[in-house]
Amino acid sequence: MSECTGSITRPREGADDIDQAGHLDTRGENRRRHALQPDTPVWLFGYGSLIYKVDFPYLECRPARIHGWARRFWQGSHDHRGTPDKPGRVVTLIESPQAECVGMAYRITPDVFDHLDVREKNGYLRFTTALHFNDGDQADGLVYIATADNAAFLGPAPYPAMARQIADSRGPSGHNRDYLLQLAEALRKLGAHDEHVFTLEQMLLDP
Ligand code: SIN
């Protein structure tokens, strides 16, 4: 696989996550993963577009952080910020024991996952994680992570190559550059410093 493209035809082992058109589709696997009670709200942690593009109803939202995960532009976007032929780059989380990832937590009713699972179907699975709120409170929540074994995973590349790919990609949800710029802005508003995101932003603005 080249550093800037990703095949979406390789199925995740043991997972039924390629639809009839050959596109990655994790909806079925996500539905099977969690037995959510319809009347019991759950926390969802957002760390990428879920911070700034809130196109879903929620009961409450609070800035939060999770420990042991680093935000990286290592996931391919074939359906939102790129196309199957020219995927963009969006964020996923990579296990990193010393890291802390700042984002936004939303308390949602489980029916909201019908919409979110479609939005995140290009490789993201829901995982349980511990959320830490700014006032010291903690709660368990769910988070969408696109792990390295998913067919749309691109992995690391040199910063200039990642910035170029982001600058050059666009898809049904808009320009890939706007995903990066809006995320960087949202992180600043949260008071978060994310070296990886801000380095890419700087390279995009000043190539
Ligand atoms: C997230 O925002 O939590 C997941 C990744 C994305 O949709 O950008």
mmCIF file of C-alpha atoms and ligand atoms in Angstrom:
data_model
loop_
_atom_site.group_PDB
_atom_site.id
_atom_site.type_symbol
_atom_site.label_atom_id
_atom_site.label_comp_id
_atom_site.label_asym_id
_atom_site.label_seq_id
_atom_site.Cartn_x
_atom_site.Cartn_y
_atom_site.Cartn_z
ATOM 1 C CA MET A 1 0.000 0.000 0.000
ATOM 2 C CA SER A 2 1.408 3.415 -0.886
ATOM 3 C CA GLU A 3 1.610 6.071 1.800
ATOM 4 C CA CYS A 4 -1.243 8.113 0.358
ATOM 5 C CA THR A 5 -3.817 5.609 -0.797
ATOM 6 C CA GLY A 6 -5.624 2.739 0.794
ATOM 7 C CA SER A 7 -7.500 -0.205 -0.625
ATOM 8 C CA ILE A 8 -10.954 -0.638 0.846
ATOM 9 C CA THR A 9 -11.479 -4.086 -0.579
ATOM 10 C CA ARG A 10 -9.589 -6.074 2.071
ATOM 11 C CA PRO A 11 -12.110 -7.208 4.685
ATOM 12 C CA ARG A 12 -11.225 -7.100 8.369
ATOM 13 C CA GLU A 13 -10.570 -10.681 9.312
ATOM 14 C CA GLY A 14 -13.670 -12.435 10.587
ATOM 15 C CA ALA A 15 -15.827 -9.355 10.132
ATOM 16 C CA ASP A 16 -18.779 -8.893 7.867
ATOM 17 C CA ASP A 17 -17.958 -5.317 7.033
ATOM 18 C CA ILE A 18 -17.925 -4.938 3.264
ATOM 19 C CA ASP A 19 -21.256 -4.000 1.667
ATOM 20 C CA GLN A 20 -22.535 -5.270 -1.683
ATOM 21 C CA ALA A 21 -20.948 -2.383 -3.550
ATOM 22 C CA GLY A 22 -17.584 -3.354 -2.066
ATOM 23 C CA HIS A 23 -17.482 -0.463 0.419
ATOM 24 C CA LEU A 24 -16.387 -0.828 3.986
ATOM 25 C CA ASP A 25 -19.427 -0.849 6.289
ATOM 26 C CA THR A 26 -19.001 -1.462 10.016
ATOM 27 C CA ARG A 27 -22.678 -0.877 10.914
ATOM 28 C CA GLY A 28 -23.506 -4.558 11.414
ATOM 29 C CA GLU A 29 -20.463 -5.221 13.545
ATOM 30 C CA ASN A 30 -21.143 -2.152 15.696
ATOM 31 C CA ARG A 31 -24.746 -3.208 16.307
ATOM 32 C CA ARG A 32 -23.538 -6.614 17.514
ATOM 33 C CA ARG A 33 -20.843 -5.266 19.805
ATOM 34 C CA HIS A 34 -22.925 -3.607 22.521
ATOM 35 C CA ALA A 35 -26.193 -4.574 24.165
ATOM 36 C CA LEU A 36 -27.481 -1.061 24.783
ATOM 37 C CA GLN A 37 -30.726 -0.567 26.734
ATOM 38 C CA PRO A 38 -33.038 1.669 24.669
ATOM 39 C CA ASP A 39 -33.949 3.888 27.638
ATOM 40 C CA THR A 40 -30.491 4.189 29.153
ATOM 41 C CA PRO A 41 -28.396 7.100 27.856
ATOM 42 C CA VAL A 42 -24.691 6.509 27.269
ATOM 43 C CA TRP A 43 -21.681 8.770 26.991
ATOM 44 C CA LEU A 44 -19.983 9.049 23.614
ATOM 45 C CA PHE A 45 -16.482 10.526 23.390
ATOM 46 C CA GLY A 46 -15.746 12.504 20.211
ATOM 47 C CA TYR A 47 -12.197 13.446 19.256
ATOM 48 C CA GLY A 48 -12.428 14.294 15.532
ATOM 49 C CA SER A 49 -15.309 15.640 13.512
ATOM 50 C CA LEU A 50 -17.630 14.608 16.340
ATOM 51 C CA ILE A 51 -16.233 17.585 18.292
ATOM 52 C CA TYR A 52 -17.232 20.243 15.765
ATOM 53 C CA LYS A 53 -19.878 18.691 13.507
ATOM 54 C CA VAL A 54 -22.684 17.901 15.907
ATOM 55 C CA ASP A 55 -25.468 16.714 13.602
ATOM 56 C CA PHE A 56 -27.099 14.521 16.245
ATOM 57 C CA PRO A 57 -29.243 15.150 19.328
ATOM 58 C CA TYR A 58 -27.694 14.888 22.780
ATOM 59 C CA LEU A 59 -28.851 15.334 26.353
ATOM 60 C CA GLU A 60 -25.670 16.908 27.673
ATOM 61 C CA CYS A 61 -22.158 17.633 26.453
ATOM 62 C CA ARG A 62 -18.977 18.091 28.467
ATOM 63 C CA PRO A 63 -15.311 18.485 27.534
ATOM 64 C CA ALA A 64 -13.500 15.297 28.472
ATOM 65 C CA ARG A 65 -10.269 13.394 27.960
ATOM 66 C CA ILE A 66 -9.261 9.784 27.638
ATOM 67 C CA HIS A 67 -5.927 8.358 28.707
ATOM 68 C CA GLY A 68 -3.619 6.089 26.734
ATOM 69 C CA TRP A 69 -4.704 7.142 23.251
ATOM 70 C CA ALA A 70 -3.185 9.554 20.725
ATOM 71 C CA ARG A 71 -5.141 11.266 17.925
ATOM 72 C CA ARG A 72 -3.588 10.609 14.497
ATOM 73 C CA PHE A 73 -4.538 11.410 10.895
ATOM 74 C CA TRP A 74 -3.964 7.805 9.946
ATOM 75 C CA GLN A 75 -7.419 6.712 8.793
ATOM 76 C CA GLY A 76 -8.457 6.908 5.157
ATOM 77 C CA SER A 77 -11.686 8.679 4.276
ATOM 78 C CA HIS A 78 -13.246 7.241 1.141
ATOM 79 C CA ASP A 79 -16.778 8.410 1.896
ATOM 80 C CA HIS A 80 -16.620 11.854 3.560
ATOM 81 C CA ARG A 81 -13.388 13.779 2.887
ATOM 82 C CA GLY A 82 -12.158 11.775 -0.073
ATOM 83 C CA THR A 83 -13.327 9.222 -2.602
ATOM 84 C CA PRO A 84 -12.582 5.517 -3.142
ATOM 85 C CA ASP A 85 -10.026 6.505 -5.808
ATOM 86 C CA LYS A 86 -8.532 9.390 -3.858
ATOM 87 C CA PRO A 87 -9.064 8.928 -0.131
ATOM 88 C CA GLY A 88 -8.557 11.745 2.308
ATOM 89 C CA ARG A 89 -7.085 11.466 5.797
ATOM 90 C CA VAL A 90 -9.108 11.703 9.000
ATOM 91 C CA VAL A 91 -8.311 10.965 12.613
ATOM 92 C CA THR A 92 -8.374 7.755 14.562
ATOM 93 C CA LEU A 93 -6.881 6.854 17.940
ATOM 94 C CA ILE A 94 -3.643 4.950 18.372
ATOM 95 C CA GLU A 95 -2.748 3.258 21.644
ATOM 96 C CA SER A 96 -0.040 5.234 23.345
ATOM 97 C CA PRO A 97 0.394 4.660 27.092
ATOM 98 C CA GLN A 98 1.620 8.176 27.999
ATOM 99 C CA ALA A 99 -0.836 10.040 25.790
ATOM 100 C CA GLU A 100 -3.997 11.873 26.651
ATOM 101 C CA CYS A 101 -6.621 12.816 24.092
ATOM 102 C CA VAL A 102 -8.880 15.810 24.696
ATOM 103 C CA GLY A 103 -12.315 15.847 23.118
ATOM 104 C CA MET A 104 -16.003 16.308 23.769
ATOM 105 C CA ALA A 105 -18.314 13.851 25.505
ATOM 106 C CA TYR A 106 -22.008 13.709 24.660
ATOM 107 C CA ARG A 107 -24.686 11.915 26.640
ATOM 108 C CA ILE A 108 -26.941 10.394 24.026
ATOM 109 C CA THR A 109 -29.797 7.940 23.805
ATOM 110 C CA PRO A 110 -28.823 4.671 22.071
ATOM 111 C CA ASP A 111 -31.087 5.331 19.056
ATOM 112 C CA VAL A 112 -28.645 8.085 18.017
ATOM 113 C CA PHE A 113 -26.180 5.341 17.061
ATOM 114 C CA ASP A 114 -28.395 4.521 14.059
ATOM 115 C CA HIS A 115 -27.186 7.797 12.556
ATOM 116 C CA LEU A 116 -23.667 7.792 13.979
ATOM 117 C CA ASP A 117 -22.905 4.237 12.850
ATOM 118 C CA VAL A 118 -23.669 5.301 9.266
ATOM 119 C CA ARG A 119 -21.484 8.367 9.606
ATOM 120 C CA GLU A 120 -18.577 6.329 11.018
ATOM 121 C CA LYS A 121 -19.015 3.186 8.918
ATOM 122 C CA ASN A 122 -15.768 3.482 6.960
ATOM 123 C CA GLY A 123 -13.763 1.426 9.436
ATOM 124 C CA TYR A 124 -14.717 2.699 12.888
ATOM 125 C CA LEU A 125 -15.850 0.346 15.646
ATOM 126 C CA ARG A 126 -17.273 1.354 18.998
ATOM 127 C CA PHE A 127 -15.082 0.615 22.020
ATOM 128 C CA THR A 128 -15.716 1.185 25.711
ATOM 129 C CA THR A 129 -13.428 3.682 27.397
ATOM 130 C CA ALA A 130 -13.070 5.599 30.673
ATOM 131 C CA LEU A 131 -13.877 9.302 30.283
ATOM 132 C CA HIS A 132 -12.304 11.910 32.546
ATOM 133 C CA PHE A 133 -14.130 15.206 32.923
ATOM 134 C CA ASN A 134 -12.467 18.488 33.808
ATOM 135 C CA ASP A 135 -13.991 18.574 37.308
ATOM 136 C CA GLY A 136 -12.459 15.196 38.174
ATOM 137 C CA ASP A 137 -15.612 13.152 37.514
ATOM 138 C CA GLN A 138 -15.260 9.912 35.579
ATOM 139 C CA ALA A 139 -17.670 7.810 33.556
ATOM 140 C CA ASP A 140 -17.556 4.915 31.147
ATOM 141 C CA GLY A 141 -18.418 5.766 27.571
ATOM 142 C CA LEU A 142 -18.109 4.651 23.983
ATOM 143 C CA VAL A 143 -15.663 5.913 21.392
ATOM 144 C CA TYR A 144 -15.318 5.178 17.678
ATOM 145 C CA ILE A 145 -11.854 3.884 16.811
ATOM 146 C CA ALA A 146 -10.595 2.762 13.414
ATOM 147 C CA THR A 147 -8.012 0.148 14.337
ATOM 148 C CA ALA A 148 -4.975 -0.693 12.223
ATOM 149 C CA ASP A 149 -6.601 -3.864 10.871
ATOM 150 C CA ASN A 150 -9.433 -2.028 9.128
ATOM 151 C CA ALA A 151 -9.356 -1.920 5.348
ATOM 152 C CA ALA A 152 -9.341 1.896 5.172
ATOM 153 C CA PHE A 153 -6.412 2.348 7.567
ATOM 154 C CA LEU A 154 -3.560 4.304 5.965
ATOM 155 C CA GLY A 155 -1.144 4.487 8.854
ATOM 156 C CA PRO A 156 1.663 6.974 9.316
ATOM 157 C CA ALA A 157 3.397 8.924 6.563
ATOM 158 C CA PRO A 158 5.849 11.836 6.607
ATOM 159 C CA TYR A 159 4.141 15.068 7.700
ATOM 160 C CA PRO A 160 4.569 16.843 4.339
ATOM 161 C CA ALA A 161 2.956 13.892 2.520
ATOM 162 C CA MET A 162 0.035 13.777 4.952
ATOM 163 C CA ALA A 163 -0.470 17.549 4.658
ATOM 164 C CA ARG A 164 -0.396 17.320 0.839
ATOM 165 C CA GLN A 165 -2.916 14.497 0.821
ATOM 166 C CA ILE A 166 -5.226 16.506 3.099
ATOM 167 C CA ALA A 167 -4.783 19.620 0.935
ATOM 168 C CA ASP A 168 -5.619 17.690 -2.247
ATOM 169 C CA SER A 169 -8.601 15.613 -1.109
ATOM 170 C CA ARG A 170 -12.293 16.274 -1.060
ATOM 171 C CA GLY A 171 -15.405 14.134 -0.824
ATOM 172 C CA PRO A 172 -19.169 14.251 -0.284
ATOM 173 C CA SER A 173 -18.759 15.956 3.124
ATOM 174 C CA GLY A 174 -16.411 18.622 1.776
ATOM 175 C CA HIS A 175 -12.735 19.451 1.569
ATOM 176 C CA ASN A 176 -10.351 17.410 3.681
ATOM 177 C CA ARG A 177 -8.513 20.648 4.571
ATOM 178 C CA ASP A 178 -11.670 21.955 6.277
ATOM 179 C CA TYR A 179 -11.825 18.807 8.435
ATOM 180 C CA LEU A 180 -8.287 19.552 9.655
ATOM 181 C CA LEU A 181 -8.786 23.303 10.095
ATOM 182 C CA GLN A 182 -12.096 22.919 11.926
ATOM 183 C CA LEU A 183 -10.651 20.254 14.192
ATOM 184 C CA ALA A 184 -7.626 22.430 15.047
ATOM 185 C CA GLU A 185 -9.919 25.373 15.813
ATOM 186 C CA ALA A 186 -12.200 23.218 17.968
ATOM 187 C CA LEU A 187 -9.195 21.920 19.922
ATOM 188 C CA ARG A 188 -7.974 25.459 20.563
ATOM 189 C CA LYS A 189 -11.418 26.338 21.904
ATOM 190 C CA LEU A 190 -11.136 23.365 24.265
ATOM 191 C CA GLY A 191 -7.730 24.616 25.376
ATOM 192 C CA ALA A 192 -6.087 21.451 24.060
ATOM 193 C CA HIS A 193 -2.627 21.358 22.567
ATOM 194 C CA ASP A 194 -2.263 18.560 20.036
ATOM 195 C CA GLU A 195 1.155 18.664 18.432
ATOM 196 C CA HIS A 196 0.210 16.237 15.652
ATOM 197 C CA VAL A 197 -2.874 18.199 14.582
ATOM 198 C CA PHE A 198 -1.230 21.613 14.913
ATOM 199 C CA THR A 199 1.846 20.515 12.933
ATOM 200 C CA LEU A 200 -0.373 19.367 10.072
ATOM 201 C CA GLU A 201 -2.395 22.581 10.266
ATOM 202 C CA GLN A 202 0.779 24.659 10.068
ATOM 203 C CA MET A 203 2.021 22.690 7.039
ATOM 204 C CA LEU A 204 -1.323 23.040 5.315
ATOM 205 C CA LEU A 205 -1.423 26.809 5.829
ATOM 206 C CA ASP A 206 2.241 27.355 5.050
ATOM 207 C CA PRO A 207 3.302 24.579 2.646
HETATM 208 C C1 SIN B 1 -14.645 11.154 16.225
HETATM 209 O O1 SIN B 1 -14.780 12.311 15.853
HETATM 210 O O2 SIN B 1 -14.769 10.850 17.437
HETATM 211 C C2 SIN B 1 -14.370 10.028 15.273
HETATM 212 C C3 SIN B 1 -13.659 10.420 14.049
HETATM 213 C C4 SIN B 1 -14.398 11.354 13.146
HETATM 214 O O3 SIN B 1 -15.598 11.147 12.886
HETATM 215 O O4 SIN B 1 -13.803 12.324 12.680
#
